[in-house]
Amino acid sequence: MYPSRFSYDAPNSVEEVIAILDQSGGEAKVMAGGQSLIPMLKLRFASPARVVDINGIPELEYHRIDPDGTLRIGALCRHEDLEFSTILGNFPTLAQASSLVADPIVRTRGTFVGSLCHADPQGDWSATMIALGGKIVAQGPKGRREIEVRDFVLGPFVNALAFNEVAVEAIVPPAKGKALGGYLKLERRVGDFATASVAVALDVDGDTVTRAGCALAGVGGRTIDANDAISVLVGKSFNSESIKQAAEAVAAAAEPRTDHRGSSSYKRHIVETFVTRILSNIANSEQKAA
Amino acid sequence: MAPLDELKIGGMGASRRRVEDNRFIRGKGRYVDDIVLPGMLHMEILRSPVAHARIKSIDTSAAWEVPGVRLVMTGETMAARNLAWMPTLSYDTQAVLATDKVRFQGQEVAAVIADNPYIARDALDKIVVEYEQLPVIVNPIQAQSPDAPLIRDDKENQTSNKIFDWEIGDKEATDRAFAEADVVSKIDLHYPRSHPSPIETCGSIADYDRATGKLTVYMTSQAPHIVRAAVAMVAELPEHMIRIIAPDLGGGFGNKVPIYPGYVISILASILTERPVKWVEDKSSNLISTGFGRDVYLEGELALRKDGKILGMRMHTISDHGAFFADAQPTKFKIGLMHSTFACYDIPTAHLLSEGYYTNKGSGGVAYRCSFRVTEAMFFQERMMHAAANDLGMDQAEFRRLNLVRDDMFPYRTAFGFLTDSGQYGKCLDVGMEAIGYSTFKQEQEEARKRGKLLGIGISTMTEPLGAGNSREYDILGIKMFDSAELRVHMTGKAILRTGAKSQGQGHETTWAQIVAHELGIPADDIVVEEGDTDTAPFGMGTYASRSTPVAGAAVAMASRKIRAKARKIAAHLLEISEEDIEWELGRFYVRGNQERGVTIQDCALAAYSNMPDGLEPGLENTSYYDPPNLTWPFAAYFCKVEVDAETGVWDVLNFVAVDDCGVRINPMIVEGQVMGGLTEAYAMANMQYITFDEEGNCIGANYMDYLLPTSWETPGFELHEVVTPCPHHPIGAKGVGECATVAGPAAFVNAVMNAIEHTGVRNVDMPLMPNRVYEALQTGRNVSGMPPVLSD
Amino acid sequence: MTSLFDEVQEAPAEGVEVRRVTVNVNGADKTVDVEPRLLLVHLLRQALQLTGTHSGCDTTSCGACTVLMDGRPVKSCTVLAVQANGREVETVEGLATASELHPIQEGFKEEHGLQCGFCTPGMMLSAKALLERNPDPTEDEVRWALSGNLCRCTGYQNIVKSVLWAAKKMREQNQEA
């Protein structure tokens, strides 16, 4: 309930943030929304010596689409900015996930990029970004670099940032054709950890799938990258056979564990069911549109 | 002269808007943590991370060094004053701060008192405890094993983990009924451990004044007078020098009845530091260590005639009480009022055998809107009824109707000896069946199944014993369970009322005034109601088990009537006639035959201070203590319709109809609020909410990420109906209702889901019916048990 | 200094960092020296004696601590006091004017939207934020917006009715204006 003591900085520029991190020898934690970090501080699961608060850098508050269709999400973009966004028409997976993160109040403070950095195996955004082939832009003393999200999450609550780097942006590449996708989450109530959730992101040309991405949350010690598994869809169109094949392949990629939320076989079954439902919904909408 | 309109003055039946709201909506409630006393210190408790272990050493030296720490206490500190152990409400003992062993994860081991809670928490991190772990017991079957470790090795003559055997009923007659039965229906199940979890946790501010010798304790207590008596015994302070003040409480649901170690430690801390000491626990501490509810296993059997008549009922219950036997219930009933089960049905014979066990878990069992284990009694009852109807191939509603006590049978003596008071059970059933569309459901269900949709309907009917209780049979630690009201009418006709009850959201400040308005015709707005301060409130046993309307409410009516009787004498004096010629209408005495000529109750009040008849004491007040002649018996008939997603096990409530007969309703709006609150807790337990343990005794459900309360999004809507059958022995015909929905509700949800998946042949899925459990039942066709430990990879 | 005396407290422990924050609370600027670890809920309740905001859990789950920060609902137990520096915070104490209750407060009383009152301040502020964005919500929209605030007593049905009552009154007031 009560955090232990820490030193605190609230700099006004990214350069200052990096300078503080660089001098801290790894003893500093960056805070954006704080909706993951502060609970850990209160339970004393985290006791950093120093907290660097980036909320004083308004240049980081944005999400926008570049002329080439790339979606850029700044480090201070809140979950609810995405939930109420009007520009995510070409990012259906992201749009569907946005209202399922935590609860409506947490969404006013918590940030997209912060959530990715937190690297919770049950995190909705990590799964979404791996399915979308997204990237994190990290900035350090030597400048910026882009890290694929699938390489960014090293393990539960461990990310690939160097101690003197801060994540400033997330990038979602544009679809080459038409972007389709979905996000389904089995939670027992709003704000619960996912028993299992599935993110599917597809590029479609006519009725053929040209790119397929998939990732899973809650069914392993880390977010499960199921991009390879769902690639069985590439070059195919939607029919019950291809959907079944994809669902089985993705389910096989899951690494669920038995616990009080259910047996590993149940969770694997949910993955298969959700992939089927997402793909079937997409297929039906496409049929209706056609 | 037009008579007063009772609804307009806020009398019985008025949905009077609540007096309490005026401060709560402004954020001006006064809860324990809102209170600040000069010089106040803050206390935090160190709790055991392990479930069963010997304490080899405790080193607090580093904690003392933290700047701002004023006192560090361990079991040794308490033992030096004979306070390391304290009595429970069930004649057992409970550790205050552990000395020899810890017996559950979360048990209190040390306490730090500091200038603010942040510093106190810092100091907890500096305390080093060495534990030597022992094998752990997380269910009563493990507790029974001859190889099981002895949990209560502190108790002389305790050679096993068994706490009690208790039995009631006629075993021989019941065995004969089973021998003669055409069909025997059997079901085994577990009512899992749950927790009342009001949003506000428990806490106290203990303030011992050395100069006067008076101890004042602000406390989250539903029963401040019981606490005063207990503190007098435990702390050996004189009772008249102890003041317990229960201010506004952020919910109770039975969680705030017991006396917790934190209260006792804070009292000693105040005595030692000579300063007020505040202790407010966090949510995890509340969930892991304070009075939980339920955790009972059932083996239930019904002996049936082939036409559906119940010939006999047998129950064998095994209850898990945690590490200390601290159930808050009438003391002579070891398993509470479990034997009120089947009271709404006309059954010739029944037998209940009950065993209780210690386990390595926080203690309790009687809490959470349970009316003293009646939640278990009625859940078991309706799950048994559901199974029996299926075994007979009978319709669920008709099976119940055949066996329900009929209107002409009251007062009805149950097989276990209770006397139920009144009811129209068949009518309630009819109202509910009509509202849910029962007659067309079977067809609806069949058609849906053809389309691959699983619909189900579930029924739960029950009558439950409220208003404990008559002094012949009911007591807690020897104190009889009456209640009280003290009413004083001022000279301008306004009044102040104090009772021995203690509202935690039930709206007593609003409803008690309505009773007085009904009896005396004083507008409810002219009556202020206070509860909770033992220095001013008349002695009462507090508010839990839905006992306040039946007992304290009756006392309010009786006190009002005694005042009216005295006012009648004053009226006779004012009107200069004999008392025999006085008539009463709401708020007014008048001369028989001459209605125009009269005096108001306010006139009488003024006269009580200024113009008294000879021989009558001045003033207009009365204190009444009410010893109820019997319990009261409201009835509920609930109908729930669900749809189950066969692919995931997720189920949704399509419709929920609740028919409640709680006798006369003082404030219909408040009654409905109680029902909806109780139904939500029923839904919670049926769907998602429980506490369990892993093999090492780690508690799963000790925070709000694991212990799931439903939000406004999941919680279904409820359609409420009323039937009114007054209680024949209660002064205003009311029966009480606070817990009815939590008692009757869970079985309606569970029976509905079981009905939806009936085609699998599954007999039982333990609550909560989480998606994975429902799915497992659908896939395997086997019962799904929720008994801990929960296994994980 | 407007008070007659200012007691000199024990010096803070060595090396304890303290920050000066100015928070606008219910329209008035409040300046307080705080440790960075102090949670906003404790700044409000203890430093500013605004005890209407309640603390109900330790996992950011219950929402009893909800306040509005720059108009958006936040769980004040999961915001540091230092993060409220320069921000506008509205608590339940700021809902009513000197002479009038806010329609949301009236609605909760009228429709029996509270019993023990502990979740109520947070619930009302979440509702206020909803109605500012969506003056005519459906029942589902109300339930969704309030799904971060837990209530144990009411079963939510009357809370929804209270918010819809308030929404109607606020729309009528805006029409008149």
XYZ file of N, CA and C in Angstrom, chain B residues 91-192:
306
model
N -15.996 -19.710 21.915
C -15.354 -20.353 23.063
C -14.038 -21.039 22.698
N -13.366 -20.561 21.665
C -12.007 -21.047 21.370
C -11.074 -19.889 21.697
N -9.805 -20.072 21.396
C -8.862 -18.968 21.531
C -8.221 -18.690 20.179
N -7.777 -17.456 20.015
C -7.177 -17.034 18.758
C -5.928 -16.252 19.092
N -4.884 -16.463 18.282
C -3.642 -15.729 18.523
C -3.821 -14.276 18.135
N -3.285 -13.383 18.953
C -3.297 -11.956 18.633
C -2.020 -11.621 17.865
N -0.883 -11.907 18.468
C 0.390 -11.907 17.740
C 1.030 -13.260 18.017
N 1.515 -13.891 16.953
C 1.989 -15.267 17.070
C 3.153 -15.378 18.035
N 3.156 -16.449 18.796
C 4.264 -16.721 19.716
C 5.000 -17.977 19.280
N 4.332 -19.116 19.353
C 5.018 -20.372 19.058
C 5.069 -20.679 17.553
N 3.935 -20.522 16.898
C 3.793 -20.935 15.504
C 2.957 -19.921 14.767
N 3.081 -19.957 13.463
C 2.044 -19.339 12.641
C 1.212 -20.464 12.039
N -0.092 -20.220 11.955
C -0.995 -21.285 11.559
C -1.774 -20.990 10.287
N -1.533 -19.820 9.684
C -2.109 -19.566 8.370
C -1.309 -18.458 7.694
N -1.301 -18.475 6.374
C -0.613 -17.419 5.642
C -1.366 -16.124 5.893
N -0.652 -15.110 6.357
C -1.313 -13.849 6.669
C -1.507 -13.628 8.159
N -1.113 -14.604 8.976
C -1.308 -14.440 10.416
C -0.427 -13.326 10.952
N -0.927 -12.631 11.946
C -0.249 -11.472 12.524
C 0.981 -11.923 13.325
N 2.127 -11.321 13.023
C 3.368 -11.729 13.677
C 4.005 -10.586 14.465
N 3.878 -9.373 13.970
C 4.472 -8.227 14.672
C 3.714 -6.976 14.269
N 3.908 -5.916 15.023
C 3.255 -4.646 14.697
C 4.224 -3.498 14.931
N 4.160 -2.514 14.039
C 4.979 -1.311 14.183
C 4.055 -0.113 14.323
N 4.366 0.745 15.277
C 3.584 1.978 15.477
C 4.512 3.148 15.201
N 4.119 4.002 14.270
C 5.011 5.076 13.817
C 4.221 6.348 13.531
N 4.958 7.388 13.180
C 4.338 8.690 12.957
C 3.394 8.702 11.766
N 3.675 7.907 10.749
C 2.740 7.807 9.637
C 2.824 6.397 9.065
N 1.814 5.993 8.306
C 1.798 4.592 7.871
C 2.919 4.246 6.904
N 3.467 5.208 6.167
C 4.564 4.918 5.259
C 5.795 4.462 6.053
N 6.068 5.189 7.135
C 7.218 4.819 7.962
C 6.978 3.476 8.636
N 5.742 3.266 9.105
C 5.435 1.984 9.733
C 5.690 0.850 8.751
N 5.302 1.058 7.523
C 5.502 0.044 6.484
C 6.984 -0.159 6.200
N 7.767 0.934 6.193
C 9.214 0.821 6.000
C 9.807 -0.058 7.087
N 9.343 0.147 8.306
C 9.914 -0.596 9.429
C 9.562 -2.071 9.361
N 8.391 -2.397 8.805
C 8.033 -3.816 8.670
C 9.093 -4.563 7.861
N 9.609 -3.897 6.829
C 10.622 -4.529 5.979
C 11.888 -4.867 6.750
N 12.081 -4.202 7.896
C 13.325 -4.404 8.654
C 13.221 -5.520 9.686
N 12.029 -6.049 9.869
C 11.854 -7.103 10.874
C 12.234 -8.434 10.239
N 13.070 -9.194 10.915
C 13.542 -10.468 10.370
C 12.938 -11.603 11.182
N 12.180 -12.454 10.517
C 11.561 -13.597 11.189
C 12.101 -14.873 10.579
N 12.491 -15.800 11.451
C 12.960 -17.097 10.961
C 11.860 -18.122 11.162
N 11.403 -18.714 10.067
C 10.342 -19.715 10.129
C 10.897 -21.104 9.846
N 10.369 -22.073 10.544
C 10.690 -23.459 10.231
C 9.402 -24.091 9.750
N 9.312 -24.311 8.441
C 8.017 -24.657 7.867
C 7.583 -26.059 8.247
N 6.267 -26.213 8.353
C 5.624 -27.464 8.708
C 4.669 -27.851 7.581
N 4.252 -29.110 7.534
C 3.304 -29.500 6.488
C 2.001 -28.709 6.632
N 1.331 -28.539 5.502
C 0.191 -27.625 5.442
C -1.095 -28.386 5.150
N -2.183 -27.928 5.754
C -3.501 -28.534 5.529
C -4.424 -27.487 4.908
N -4.977 -27.794 3.741
C -5.836 -26.810 3.076
C -7.256 -27.289 2.829
N -7.599 -28.474 3.318
C -9.004 -28.870 3.249
C -9.281 -29.851 4.391
N -10.567 -30.043 4.739
C -10.873 -30.854 5.920
C -10.549 -32.338 5.730
N -10.506 -32.818 4.492
C -10.151 -34.219 4.277
C -8.696 -34.439 4.703
N -7.834 -33.505 4.318
C -6.441 -33.574 4.774
C -6.381 -33.473 6.306
N -7.264 -32.615 6.843
C -7.242 -32.398 8.290
C -7.607 -33.672 9.046
N -8.443 -34.512 8.413
C -8.918 -35.729 9.059
C -7.861 -36.826 9.082
N -6.915 -36.731 8.173
C -5.969 -37.835 8.010
C -5.185 -38.068 9.289
N -4.968 -39.328 9.658
C -4.201 -39.613 10.886
C -2.770 -39.090 10.814
N -2.246 -38.893 9.585
C -0.882 -38.363 9.461
C -0.834 -36.847 9.461
N -1.997 -36.238 9.584
C -2.016 -34.780 9.464
C -1.290 -34.133 10.633
N -0.573 -33.046 10.366
C 0.037 -32.320 11.479
C -1.045 -31.747 12.383
N -0.761 -31.636 13.649
C -1.711 -31.076 14.598
C -1.591 -29.560 14.571
N -2.643 -28.914 14.109
C -2.564 -27.460 13.956
C -2.641 -26.764 15.316
N -3.580 -27.202 16.155
C -3.787 -26.505 17.424
C -3.088 -27.237 18.558
N -1.772 -27.328 18.404
C -1.006 -27.974 19.479
C -0.846 -27.029 20.678
N -1.426 -25.819 20.557
C -1.406 -24.924 21.709
C -2.504 -25.280 22.710
N -3.478 -26.056 22.269
C -4.636 -26.348 23.122
C -4.422 -27.667 23.860
N -4.629 -27.595 25.160
C -4.578 -28.828 25.940
C -5.699 -29.734 25.488
N -5.456 -31.029 25.457
C -6.496 -32.008 25.130
C -6.950 -31.946 23.680
N -6.245 -31.234 22.834
C -6.596 -31.244 21.420
C -5.689 -32.264 20.742
N -6.261 -33.402 20.340
C -5.398 -34.455 19.791
C -5.559 -34.613 18.289
N -6.539 -33.882 17.721
C -6.706 -33.978 16.266
C -7.084 -32.599 15.767
N -7.350 -32.523 14.466
C -7.763 -31.242 13.903
C -9.270 -31.082 13.895
N -9.971 -31.989 14.578
C -11.419 -31.860 14.619
C -11.800 -30.839 15.684
N -12.768 -29.990 15.348
C -13.254 -28.987 16.297
C -14.508 -29.489 16.993
N -15.439 -30.014 16.218
C -16.692 -30.461 16.824
C -17.381 -31.511 15.974
N -18.234 -32.253 16.643
C -19.283 -33.041 16.014
C -20.577 -32.439 16.511
N -21.540 -32.361 15.644
C -22.831 -31.811 16.089
C -23.910 -32.485 15.296
N -25.005 -32.816 15.935
C -26.045 -33.495 15.184
C -27.407 -33.084 15.701
N -28.393 -33.138 14.840
C -29.762 -32.784 15.228
C -30.721 -33.555 14.331
N -31.883 -33.854 14.871
C -32.887 -34.541 14.079
C -33.050 -35.971 14.546
N -33.927 -36.670 13.879
C -34.282 -38.034 14.279
C -33.622 -39.015 13.325
N -32.507 -39.574 13.762
C -31.756 -40.454 12.869
C -32.546 -41.712 12.534
N -33.163 -42.324 13.531
C -33.872 -43.606 13.279
C -35.025 -43.410 12.325
N -35.857 -42.413 12.598
C -37.011 -42.191 11.724
C -36.559 -41.852 10.312
N -35.475 -41.098 10.210
C -34.989 -40.722 8.886
C -34.428 -41.937 8.158
N -33.683 -42.767 8.880
C -33.170 -43.996 8.238
C -34.319 -44.842 7.718
N -35.403 -44.912 8.505
C -36.562 -45.698 8.057
C -37.147 -45.093 6.794
N -37.256 -43.776 6.756
C -37.807 -43.127 5.565
C -36.973 -43.460 4.337
N -35.646 -43.494 4.504
C -34.791 -43.826 3.367
C -34.964 -45.270 2.949
N -35.195 -46.126 3.953
C -35.382 -47.543 3.607
C -36.658 -47.729 2.797
N -37.658 -46.888 3.074
C -38.957 -47.054 2.403
C -39.047 -46.279 1.096
N -38.059 -45.492 0.795
C -38.193 -44.580 -0.351
C -38.229 -45.316 -1.680
N -38.990 -44.748 -2.623
C -38.958 -45.271 -3.991
C -37.685 -44.815 -4.697
N -37.298 -43.590 -4.450
C -36.109 -43.011 -5.086
C -35.287 -42.317 -4.014
N -33.976 -42.544 -4.037
C -33.081 -41.772 -3.169
C -32.225 -40.887 -4.066
N -32.264 -39.594 -3.811
C -31.502 -38.642 -4.617
C -30.341 -38.127 -3.785
N -29.141 -38.210 -4.352
C -27.943 -37.885 -3.592
C -27.132 -36.846 -4.360
N -26.577 -35.902 -3.640
C -25.665 -34.950 -4.292
C -24.587 -34.534 -3.308
N -23.365 -34.477 -3.802
C -22.237 -34.003 -3.006
C -21.716 -32.722 -3.647
N -21.420 -31.739 -2.830
C -20.870 -30.523 -3.403
C -20.145 -29.702 -2.332
N -19.492 -28.657 -2.793
C -18.716 -27.779 -1.925
C -19.206 -26.352 -2.120
N -19.537 -25.692 -1.029
C -19.815 -24.252 -1.081
C -18.500 -23.584 -0.745
N -17.854 -22.961 -1.742
C -16.474 -22.530 -1.519
C -16.357 -21.365 -0.552
